[in-house]
Structures are given as C-alpha cells and as structure tokens.
C-alpha cells in the first residue's frame, strides 16, 4: 500500500512534505481496518484478534522503516 501510494503521489506531483505523511496515513489505516474486521468476524477472544494485537509489535518498526525511506527520498536543496 505504501509504495502504491508513493507512486500515485509522485504521479500527482505532490510535494514531498505532503506525499510522505499521506502515504503513511494510508498504510496505517489498512492495518487498523484489518484489526477491526478480525475482531468483529472472529470475536475478541479469538486467535485472529490476538494476532492483530501482536501485529502492532511488527507495525511500529515497519512504519519507522518507512519514515526512514521517506526521509532518504527527500529532495536535496539546490
């Protein structure tokens, strides 16, 4: 989702300071939606809900890595 959003933002010629946060928000929202769906479909005490809670432990380092990628792709001042 992140890379697709980044590509779309670049096609729309969005500035870096708009494209980066927009892509991160879109990426994070899909994870939150997956958590809500798992809990509503399988119940609060299901293994799917537990997997989503543990997934947050994976999401945070992944999102921080994406921030590092965005910062590395920042245009250099001329």
Short mmCIF file of C-alpha atoms in Angstrom, two decimals:
data_model
loop_
_atom_site.label_atom_id
_atom_site.label_comp_id
_atom_site.label_asym_id
_atom_site.label_seq_id
_atom_site.Cartn_x
_atom_site.Cartn_y
_atom_site.Cartn_z
CA UNK A 1 0.00 0.00 0.00
CA UNK A 2 2.82 2.40 0.88
CA UNK A 3 4.68 2.03 -2.39
CA UNK A 4 1.50 2.23 -4.46
CA UNK A 5 0.52 5.41 -2.59
CA UNK A 6 4.01 6.86 -3.02
CA UNK A 7 3.90 6.18 -6.76
CA UNK A 8 0.46 7.80 -7.01
CA UNK A 9 1.58 10.84 -5.03
CA UNK A 10 4.56 11.28 -7.34
CA UNK A 11 2.30 10.94 -10.41
CA UNK A 12 0.12 13.71 -8.94
CA UNK A 13 3.31 15.75 -8.35
CA UNK A 14 2.52 16.21 -4.66
CA UNK A 15 5.31 17.89 -2.69
CA UNK A 16 7.42 15.63 -0.51
CA UNK A 17 6.06 17.08 2.74
CA UNK A 18 2.50 16.15 1.63
CA UNK A 19 3.22 12.83 -0.11
CA UNK A 20 5.14 11.28 2.82
CA UNK A 21 2.53 11.75 5.56
CA UNK A 22 -0.33 10.86 3.18
CA UNK A 23 1.32 7.54 2.32
CA UNK A 24 1.99 6.71 5.97
CA UNK A 25 -1.59 7.50 6.97
CA UNK A 26 -2.95 5.31 4.19
CA UNK A 27 -0.63 2.46 5.13
CA UNK A 28 -1.53 2.61 8.80
CA UNK A 29 -5.29 2.81 8.17
CA UNK A 30 -5.30 -0.56 6.41
CA UNK A 31 -3.79 -2.21 9.48
CA UNK A 32 -6.39 -0.66 11.77
CA UNK A 33 -9.17 -1.79 9.43
CA UNK A 34 -7.80 -5.35 9.47
CA UNK A 35 -7.86 -5.32 13.28
CA UNK A 36 -11.47 -4.14 13.39
CA UNK A 37 -12.57 -6.74 10.84
CA UNK A 38 -10.79 -9.60 12.66
CA UNK A 39 -12.37 -8.68 15.98
CA UNK A 40 -15.84 -8.26 14.51
CA UNK A 41 -15.71 -11.50 12.47
CA UNK A 42 -13.93 -13.82 14.90
CA UNK A 43 -14.59 -12.25 18.32
CA UNK A 44 -12.44 -10.54 20.90
CA UNK A 45 -11.06 -13.78 22.35
CA UNK A 46 -10.07 -15.32 19.00
CA UNK A 47 -6.58 -16.09 17.79
CA UNK A 48 -7.17 -13.66 14.89
CA UNK A 49 -7.68 -10.82 17.37
CA UNK A 50 -4.58 -11.89 19.27
CA UNK A 51 -2.58 -11.96 16.04
CA UNK A 52 -3.66 -8.40 15.29
CA UNK A 53 -2.62 -7.22 18.74
CA UNK A 54 0.78 -8.85 18.27
CA UNK A 55 0.84 -7.34 14.77
CA UNK A 56 1.18 -3.89 16.32
CA UNK A 57 4.56 -5.01 17.61
CA UNK A 58 5.54 -5.56 13.99
CA UNK A 59 3.77 -2.49 12.61
CA UNK A 60 5.72 0.05 14.65
CA UNK A 61 9.21 -0.93 13.39
CA UNK A 62 7.87 -1.25 9.83
CA UNK A 63 6.35 2.23 9.96
CA UNK A 64 9.58 3.64 11.38
CA UNK A 65 11.44 2.00 8.50
CA UNK A 66 9.05 3.64 6.05
CA UNK A 67 9.74 7.01 7.68
CA UNK A 68 13.46 6.39 7.12
CA UNK A 69 12.75 5.58 3.46
CA UNK A 70 10.71 8.76 3.04
CA UNK A 71 13.48 10.81 4.61
CA UNK A 72 16.06 9.18 2.34
CA UNK A 73 13.94 10.04 -0.70
CA UNK A 74 13.68 13.70 0.35
CA UNK A 75 14.74 16.01 -2.48
CA UNK A 76 18.03 17.72 -1.81
CA UNK A 77 18.05 21.51 -1.65
CA UNK A 78 19.81 23.06 -4.60
#
